[in-house]
XYZ file of C-alpha atoms in Angstrom:
589
model
C 77.130 107.395 62.359
C 76.993 108.685 58.740
C 77.268 106.153 55.665
C 80.921 107.014 54.817
C 82.034 106.726 58.463
C 80.440 103.308 59.081
C 81.997 102.048 55.669
C 85.404 102.927 57.015
C 84.790 101.292 60.285
C 83.721 98.031 58.540
C 86.482 98.187 56.288
C 89.152 98.526 59.157
C 87.368 95.711 60.921
C 87.831 93.271 58.033
C 91.456 94.427 57.787
C 92.278 92.995 61.034
C 95.012 90.492 61.051
C 94.719 86.919 62.779
C 97.145 87.985 65.456
C 95.087 90.931 66.460
C 92.342 87.992 67.662
C 94.962 85.783 69.444
C 95.027 87.983 72.696
C 91.401 88.467 73.057
C 90.368 84.896 71.945
C 92.678 83.427 74.231
C 91.649 85.768 76.958
C 87.921 84.776 76.068
C 88.500 81.322 76.324
C 90.043 81.663 79.844
C 87.265 83.947 80.902
C 84.670 80.927 80.041
C 86.514 78.527 81.903
C 86.891 80.615 85.115
C 83.624 82.384 85.368
C 81.348 79.747 83.967
C 77.761 80.819 84.486
C 78.615 84.648 84.470
C 80.922 84.208 81.272
C 82.181 87.774 81.810
C 85.699 89.346 81.198
C 86.761 93.115 81.384
C 89.340 95.199 79.548
C 89.766 98.724 80.587
C 92.045 101.242 78.335
C 92.642 103.722 76.165
C 93.090 102.850 72.606
C 95.374 104.155 69.848
C 98.315 102.875 67.761
C 99.080 100.332 67.601
C 96.529 98.385 69.964
C 93.114 99.543 68.419
C 92.559 96.452 66.796
C 92.921 94.436 69.910
C 90.389 96.324 71.776
C 87.746 96.046 69.006
C 88.886 92.155 68.499
C 88.525 91.795 72.204
C 84.734 93.113 71.878
C 84.031 90.639 69.094
C 85.163 87.705 71.231
C 82.912 88.651 73.931
C 85.005 90.849 76.391
C 83.601 93.689 77.722
C 85.948 96.781 76.850
C 85.637 100.018 78.966
C 87.160 103.237 77.685
C 88.607 105.333 80.396
C 90.074 108.853 80.424
C 93.386 108.082 81.722
C 95.660 104.939 81.870
C 96.422 105.216 85.316
C 92.338 105.109 86.133
C 91.985 102.191 83.776
C 94.800 100.124 85.493
C 93.057 100.983 88.951
C 89.717 99.729 87.538
C 91.334 96.459 86.139
C 92.916 95.747 89.450
C 89.906 96.476 91.301
C 88.233 93.687 89.307
C 90.809 91.339 90.415
C 90.431 91.943 93.967
C 86.648 91.655 93.739
C 86.432 88.516 91.830
C 89.767 86.957 92.335
C 90.399 86.762 88.572
C 92.455 89.397 86.736
C 90.916 92.008 84.445
C 92.943 93.331 81.537
C 94.304 96.818 81.399
C 95.022 97.646 77.695
C 97.509 100.703 77.006
C 99.111 102.328 74.119
C 103.173 102.320 73.883
C 105.400 104.689 75.752
C 103.493 107.506 77.305
C 100.473 105.045 77.706
C 102.308 102.418 79.351
C 104.208 104.785 81.663
C 100.966 106.180 82.832
C 99.667 102.558 83.504
C 102.757 101.946 85.938
C 101.088 103.796 89.021
C 98.188 101.383 88.901
C 100.740 98.173 88.374
C 102.706 99.408 91.314
C 99.428 99.826 93.363
C 98.204 96.424 92.426
C 101.604 94.865 93.378
C 101.747 96.492 96.800
C 98.094 95.773 97.481
C 98.651 92.071 96.180
C 95.740 92.217 93.440
C 95.927 90.616 90.307
C 95.724 92.425 86.712
C 97.184 91.763 83.344
C 98.548 94.919 81.463
C 98.806 94.580 77.766
C 100.782 97.288 75.970
C 101.315 97.982 72.466
C 105.197 99.014 71.616
C 106.965 100.152 68.780
C 107.897 97.919 65.874
C 110.655 95.318 66.673
C 112.708 96.246 63.626
C 112.645 99.860 64.665
C 114.402 99.276 67.997
C 117.343 101.612 68.796
C 116.226 104.033 65.974
C 113.860 106.443 67.626
C 110.798 104.906 66.867
C 107.519 106.522 67.629
C 107.007 106.411 71.389
C 109.994 103.950 71.596
C 110.459 102.978 75.208
C 112.110 99.829 77.183
C 108.750 98.482 78.301
C 109.432 95.238 79.144
C 112.280 96.139 81.119
C 110.463 99.194 83.007
C 107.785 97.158 83.917
C 109.779 94.559 85.758
C 110.250 96.827 88.571
C 106.314 97.220 88.765
C 105.137 93.568 88.099
C 105.588 90.001 89.075
C 106.036 88.943 85.390
C 106.900 90.928 82.215
C 107.425 89.630 78.824
C 107.115 90.091 75.089
C 106.314 86.880 73.189
C 108.887 85.833 70.812
C 106.702 85.119 67.981
C 103.098 85.011 67.117
C 102.678 81.543 67.703
C 103.972 82.260 71.399
C 101.257 84.687 72.260
C 98.821 82.198 74.129
C 101.583 80.603 76.074
C 102.935 83.799 77.312
C 99.579 85.211 78.195
C 98.566 81.844 80.076
C 101.814 82.083 82.064
C 101.081 86.000 82.764
C 97.509 84.992 84.082
C 98.946 82.337 86.199
C 101.649 84.358 87.758
C 99.158 87.012 88.538
C 97.079 84.745 90.820
C 99.313 82.065 91.914
C 101.188 82.595 95.336
C 100.979 86.134 96.154
C 98.571 87.947 93.421
C 100.120 90.775 91.696
C 100.288 92.717 88.331
C 101.684 91.162 85.060
C 102.692 92.613 81.786
C 102.787 91.448 78.137
C 104.141 93.562 75.480
C 102.505 93.572 71.957
C 104.912 95.344 69.428
C 103.045 97.076 66.490
C 104.470 94.603 63.845
C 103.081 91.731 65.742
C 99.602 93.318 65.660
C 99.799 93.894 61.826
C 101.416 90.492 60.907
C 99.653 87.362 60.007
C 99.963 83.822 61.153
C 98.696 80.201 60.229
C 96.269 79.336 62.979
C 97.115 75.649 62.624
C 100.868 76.508 63.818
C 99.672 78.270 66.998
C 99.622 76.318 70.358
C 96.650 77.277 72.402
C 97.455 76.018 75.583
C 94.799 75.154 78.178
C 93.717 77.468 81.036
C 95.461 77.208 84.310
C 93.611 75.707 87.248
C 92.359 77.807 90.208
C 95.506 78.435 92.524
C 96.656 75.566 94.638
C 95.563 75.643 98.088
C 98.072 74.881 100.727
C 97.762 74.230 104.477
C 100.019 75.138 107.323
C 102.241 72.780 109.226
C 100.253 70.803 111.958
C 102.950 71.472 114.602
C 102.626 75.480 113.807
C 98.500 74.873 114.065
C 99.014 73.047 117.516
C 101.367 75.907 118.763
C 99.022 78.708 117.455
C 96.142 77.167 119.284
C 98.157 76.506 122.517
C 99.170 80.290 122.636
C 95.771 81.356 121.995
C 94.319 79.539 124.690
C 96.555 80.938 127.331
C 96.099 84.565 125.936
C 94.825 87.074 128.522
C 94.067 89.689 126.080
C 93.642 88.086 122.688
C 92.752 89.927 119.486
C 92.186 88.972 115.975
C 93.190 91.392 112.967
C 91.425 90.764 109.807
C 93.238 92.225 106.802
C 92.118 92.528 103.152
C 94.126 89.142 102.347
C 91.170 87.398 104.278
C 88.571 89.381 102.276
C 90.617 88.344 98.897
C 90.546 84.798 100.128
C 87.073 84.756 100.534
C 87.534 83.518 104.264
C 84.530 85.363 105.780
C 82.421 82.307 106.755
C 85.508 80.308 108.454
C 86.452 83.563 110.225
C 83.209 84.425 111.575
C 82.731 80.818 112.921
C 86.301 81.131 114.650
C 85.250 84.549 116.344
C 81.881 83.467 117.408
C 82.944 79.929 118.632
C 85.959 81.293 120.506
C 84.474 84.537 121.568
C 87.449 86.599 120.209
C 87.518 90.444 119.787
C 88.389 91.364 116.272
C 89.897 94.472 114.662
C 89.350 94.825 110.723
C 92.139 96.808 108.731
C 90.401 99.224 106.280
C 89.898 96.916 103.649
C 89.239 94.057 105.984
C 85.908 95.661 107.007
C 82.816 93.717 106.163
C 84.633 90.270 106.255
C 82.492 90.554 109.693
C 79.965 93.147 109.731
C 81.074 96.099 111.415
C 78.092 96.218 113.889
C 79.176 92.450 115.091
C 79.282 92.374 118.778
C 82.946 91.454 118.788
C 84.300 94.200 116.514
C 86.465 96.532 118.461
C 87.376 98.927 115.777
C 85.978 101.848 117.767
C 88.643 101.003 120.256
C 91.669 100.220 117.809
C 94.326 102.259 119.639
C 93.706 100.673 122.739
C 93.161 97.204 121.345
C 96.449 97.227 119.757
C 98.348 98.825 122.584
C 97.239 96.182 125.226
C 96.786 92.951 123.245
C 99.122 90.165 124.459
C 98.162 87.785 121.621
C 97.301 88.903 118.147
C 96.412 86.837 115.163
C 96.993 88.252 111.831
C 94.682 86.906 109.335
C 95.570 88.240 106.069
C 97.341 91.291 107.471
C 100.492 92.800 107.307
C 102.748 94.448 110.065
C 103.292 97.330 107.804
C 102.764 101.246 108.231
C 98.977 100.576 108.382
C 99.632 98.592 111.664
C 102.480 100.547 112.672
C 104.735 97.835 112.197
C 103.909 95.811 115.042
C 105.981 97.928 117.273
C 106.086 100.032 120.506
C 104.536 102.432 121.398
C 101.536 101.236 119.385
C 101.917 97.592 120.373
C 102.649 96.039 123.775
C 106.379 95.403 123.731
C 105.864 91.593 124.751
C 103.086 90.955 122.178
C 102.796 87.366 120.872
C 101.909 87.494 117.167
C 100.411 84.366 115.361
C 100.659 85.110 111.587
C 98.400 83.661 108.966
C 99.983 84.506 105.309
C 100.226 82.647 101.830
C 103.784 84.300 101.408
C 106.774 82.889 103.186
C 108.576 86.073 102.767
C 106.115 87.812 104.748
C 106.711 86.157 107.824
C 108.573 87.897 110.397
C 108.671 91.069 108.894
C 109.047 93.700 111.758
C 108.033 91.256 114.534
C 108.876 87.560 114.738
C 105.724 85.473 114.956
C 105.494 82.602 117.866
C 103.497 80.622 115.253
C 103.780 81.224 111.312
C 101.082 79.674 109.650
C 101.756 79.543 105.800
C 99.006 78.777 103.677
C 95.810 79.797 102.018
C 94.004 81.834 104.857
C 90.447 80.170 104.193
C 92.012 76.727 104.548
C 94.362 77.640 107.551
C 91.366 79.281 109.411
C 89.418 75.927 108.857
C 92.476 74.077 110.273
C 92.381 76.139 113.531
C 88.487 75.678 113.786
C 88.927 71.837 113.382
C 91.024 72.012 116.731
C 88.927 74.335 118.439
C 85.729 72.192 117.739
C 87.476 68.926 119.096
C 88.530 70.770 122.474
C 85.922 73.611 122.582
C 87.632 76.854 123.969
C 85.900 80.070 124.476
C 87.579 83.473 125.826
C 85.265 84.782 128.593
C 82.924 87.693 127.817
C 83.266 89.189 131.181
C 87.130 89.714 131.472
C 88.775 93.036 132.368
C 89.836 93.026 128.605
C 86.425 92.988 127.443
C 85.435 95.621 129.961
C 88.436 97.915 128.843
C 87.612 97.526 125.030
C 84.022 98.134 125.545
C 84.359 101.213 127.746
C 86.868 102.790 125.338
C 84.572 102.072 122.338
C 81.602 103.821 124.276
C 83.732 106.874 125.076
C 84.942 107.335 121.566
C 81.448 106.880 120.324
C 80.206 109.740 122.528
C 83.012 111.980 121.239
C 82.144 111.442 117.691
C 78.410 111.764 118.456
C 79.246 115.196 119.961
C 80.925 116.294 117.042
C 78.399 115.185 114.586
C 75.491 116.893 116.423
C 77.038 120.214 116.730
C 74.529 122.689 115.449
C 77.108 124.887 113.490
C 77.669 125.678 109.750
C 79.806 125.086 107.857
C 79.671 121.447 108.603
C 82.498 119.281 109.856
C 83.523 115.736 108.743
C 81.642 114.137 111.573
C 78.345 115.924 110.877
C 78.652 114.848 106.951
C 79.354 111.270 107.656
C 76.681 110.863 110.698
C 73.841 111.853 108.197
C 75.561 110.026 105.185
C 75.683 106.523 107.440
C 72.124 106.875 108.397
C 71.015 106.838 104.463
C 73.466 104.437 103.031
C 72.047 101.034 102.374
C 73.494 98.253 104.212
C 74.786 96.395 101.070
C 76.326 99.252 99.076
C 80.050 99.180 98.065
C 81.779 102.104 99.673
C 84.857 103.420 97.881
C 86.839 105.901 99.694
C 90.197 108.117 99.112
C 91.530 111.309 100.786
C 93.205 112.155 104.042
C 90.682 113.219 106.795
C 87.788 112.135 104.355
C 89.208 108.357 104.410
C 90.502 108.328 107.880
C 87.202 109.698 109.672
C 84.703 107.907 106.987
C 86.522 104.458 107.927
C 85.269 104.703 111.480
C 81.760 106.260 110.766
C 80.665 104.550 107.434
C 80.337 101.077 108.436
C 80.535 97.914 106.006
C 78.540 94.680 106.504
C 79.609 92.518 103.635
C 83.141 91.439 102.644
C 84.916 93.101 99.634
C 82.593 96.141 99.951
C 85.011 98.610 100.734
C 87.721 100.159 98.568
C 90.476 102.589 99.615
C 93.686 104.127 99.195
C 95.248 100.661 100.449
C 98.563 99.605 101.426
C 100.368 101.948 98.913
C 98.432 104.941 100.096
C 97.567 105.612 96.406
C 95.475 108.875 96.052
C 93.410 109.049 92.679
C 92.243 105.350 92.922
C 88.604 106.204 93.845
C 86.756 106.822 90.490
C 88.569 103.879 88.769
C 87.781 101.681 91.573
C 84.052 102.948 91.654
C 83.730 102.327 87.837
C 84.710 98.801 88.237
C 82.538 98.027 91.154
C 79.849 99.496 89.493
C 80.210 97.606 86.384
C 80.327 94.197 88.416
C 77.085 95.084 90.177
C 75.414 95.987 87.314
C 76.420 92.854 85.321
C 75.580 90.756 88.391
C 72.103 92.317 88.664
C 72.783 92.737 92.338
C 71.378 95.993 92.812
C 73.810 97.154 95.066
C 74.830 100.769 94.887
C 78.489 102.181 94.577
C 79.184 105.286 96.951
C 82.642 106.717 96.140
C 83.298 109.239 99.141
C 86.293 111.753 98.073
C 88.350 114.543 99.449
C 88.450 117.496 96.918
C 91.937 116.746 96.590
C 91.574 113.139 95.792
C 88.723 113.824 93.430
C 91.107 115.954 91.206
C 93.366 113.066 90.488
C 90.902 111.429 88.250
C 87.926 113.799 88.090
C 87.606 113.538 84.065
C 86.393 109.801 84.789
C 82.734 111.069 85.776
C 82.535 111.264 81.878
C 83.307 107.448 81.758
C 80.428 106.944 84.225
C 78.030 108.956 82.392
C 78.882 107.345 79.115
C 78.269 103.774 80.411
C 75.291 105.031 82.528
C 76.842 103.652 85.745
C 74.693 105.025 88.755
C 77.768 105.749 91.050
C 77.202 108.289 93.863
C 80.196 110.400 94.365
C 80.418 112.436 97.471
C 83.058 115.079 97.684
C 83.853 116.196 100.975
C 85.134 119.776 100.115
C 87.608 121.421 102.519
C 89.094 123.601 99.793
C 92.461 122.088 100.577
C 94.734 118.989 100.921
C 94.257 118.089 104.715
C 92.800 121.519 105.177
C 91.996 125.038 103.273
C 90.776 128.429 103.682
C 87.600 130.050 102.995
C 86.781 132.303 100.358
C 87.155 135.573 102.307
C 90.656 134.475 103.428
C 91.528 133.351 99.792
C 90.567 137.012 98.506
C 92.556 138.462 101.248
C 95.683 136.215 100.306
C 95.225 137.538 96.620
C 95.492 141.121 97.645
C 98.887 140.369 99.427
C 100.614 139.319 96.383
C 101.082 136.644 93.936
C 99.471 133.538 95.278
C 102.263 131.185 94.356
C 104.359 132.861 97.174
C 101.665 133.477 99.744
C 98.918 130.730 99.514
C 99.924 127.822 101.524
C 100.754 124.788 99.625
C 97.779 122.943 100.853
C 95.119 125.002 99.756
C 92.825 124.695 96.536
C 90.264 127.125 95.004
C 87.617 127.623 97.814
C 84.165 126.281 97.013
C 84.934 124.666 93.607
C 81.838 123.518 91.696
C 82.665 119.907 91.434
C 78.944 119.601 90.998
C 78.822 121.306 87.887
C 81.597 118.991 86.354
C 79.245 115.977 86.709
C 76.167 118.091 85.444
C 78.261 118.921 82.201
C 78.262 115.311 81.199
C 74.657 114.653 81.872
C 74.933 113.195 85.541
C 72.981 114.824 88.636
C 75.196 117.474 90.335
C 74.287 118.838 93.800
C 75.816 121.711 95.903
C 75.513 120.814 99.493
C 75.909 123.239 102.513
C 73.374 121.873 105.055
C 72.455 118.590 106.603
C 69.198 118.920 105.119
C 70.626 119.606 101.572
C 72.698 116.537 102.317
C 70.139 114.327 102.934
C 67.830 115.362 100.220
C 70.426 115.190 97.632
C 71.533 111.670 98.696
C 67.981 110.389 98.799
C 67.525 111.727 95.303
C 70.765 109.971 94.176
C 69.990 106.689 95.816
C 66.495 106.835 93.895
C 68.206 107.491 90.450
C 69.651 104.095 89.071
C 70.181 105.308 85.608
C 72.827 107.949 85.898
C 75.845 108.825 88.389
C 75.461 111.715 90.818
C 78.014 113.926 92.511
C 77.255 115.755 95.829
C 79.820 118.602 96.306
C 79.544 119.101 100.167
C 81.192 122.173 101.466
C 82.408 121.824 104.855
C 84.475 124.122 107.402
C 88.028 124.128 105.805
C 89.171 123.848 109.425
C 87.539 120.814 110.221
C 89.801 118.232 111.711
C 89.810 114.765 113.351
C 89.048 114.371 116.828
C 92.128 114.207 119.124
C 94.126 111.215 118.577
C 96.034 109.068 121.198
C 99.280 108.876 119.083
C 100.503 111.148 116.406
C 100.115 109.931 112.778
C 102.325 106.824 112.311
C 104.036 107.898 115.339
C 106.806 108.831 113.374
C 108.630 110.683 116.251
C 109.190 107.381 117.961
C 110.601 105.370 115.194
């Protein structure tokens, strides 16, 4: 930085108004109260008029500001912090288009039930309806995508509005919240003595299920012939892993994790039946939903994927969720950790354990063994280009047990979910309930920031389809800028779901305009995503064989100073193994 630029920067800093400090100072105060020993809070965003001063003042207040390349990715990152820590991070965006770009992240957080606070600059209040720069009805627009959306009525009201937004984001069902800060508020001044600094809200209140509902649930479970626990990401968010493990092992129950419920109990736990997912869902006669919803991910709880007479015991903190699609025989409304503790109390008093030698366990184990053999056969086929199963077979052998796995894509995510195991809670992040593509790099940046600041030494591995990577690929520059040693594995099949090889692509080009002859799912064959990473100073590897894959991954795991990208070229026609049901069983709905 030359002297003149430095002088301008200092002068700009001292021109900050008192107002620009109100938002970050209050957030920092809450961060101290929430995090105590860690004493860290995060703000992700892209600065510009009129919120640049807010970002710099946030840094001065001790908040870590992470500059991203797209507001969607910034909001994804901030929401991932909310999921991983239970405390919302902040996404800071400029007015108009900046806020609109962040709406995707807000919607994703809302559907996933993750807390995040979005703060958006907006045009001056005295220019409303005049066609001001980037004027947009931001508060109104955000009401569709958030739990709480407001603009402080005055400078003095800023702390109380922030407290309300933060409280709303974590109380009840977690969600996104929005605060609008107009440009004239940023540049105005206020007497600090007139500002009412409200105290930080306490942690969310813990509620218990009705004792009669607990009694009914215990009775139904004891009578089950084919019981099944389904562990959702709500259990991970609720930090119920210790209680759920005790319930599983005390009662000898088989369990099935949802995609982000993986790791609440280790995937290699003896009672995990993820490898027999379809069979478990279809034949279970009693299902206990622990922080999972009967939405599309679980096929709505309806036939033909579920038994027509299945009995559901539902544990959820949201009353409105009870009975969606299937009416539960026992509705346990409350904090998942507390409710599981209530169940445990009953089973400790009168011990009951589901026998391990039943026909149900035999059926599940046989199906798991059969599916494992099919996957193993696909993984060990001595053919090139590689297929999905071969790639994940070798990756799984090298990944550390404690790594955080971020995944998105179609086949990449679905197949990877079954072959890349998680052993710790909140160590898998993927497209989630909203099925959002483009979340991967933002999630990975958030997870890597947390791991670095916690000094845990746990690696973040982001497994992407080539199409999914394209949504936010420029965030590799963010990783390089902040020296985040994320390992990105792009499983490149030249398309969305499937693509074509280079020879076929060239032949199609001879047939005419590619916009009329190329299948809509195709992408450029053998694109060099590895060179994108290398261009910003990270490590890039082009991978075409198992030997190259293992070597590149080992080198990437050894490098803790910079990110890496493995561009793994696979057979464009590679697909999932034959499924028992069509995807989503759409034809039967």
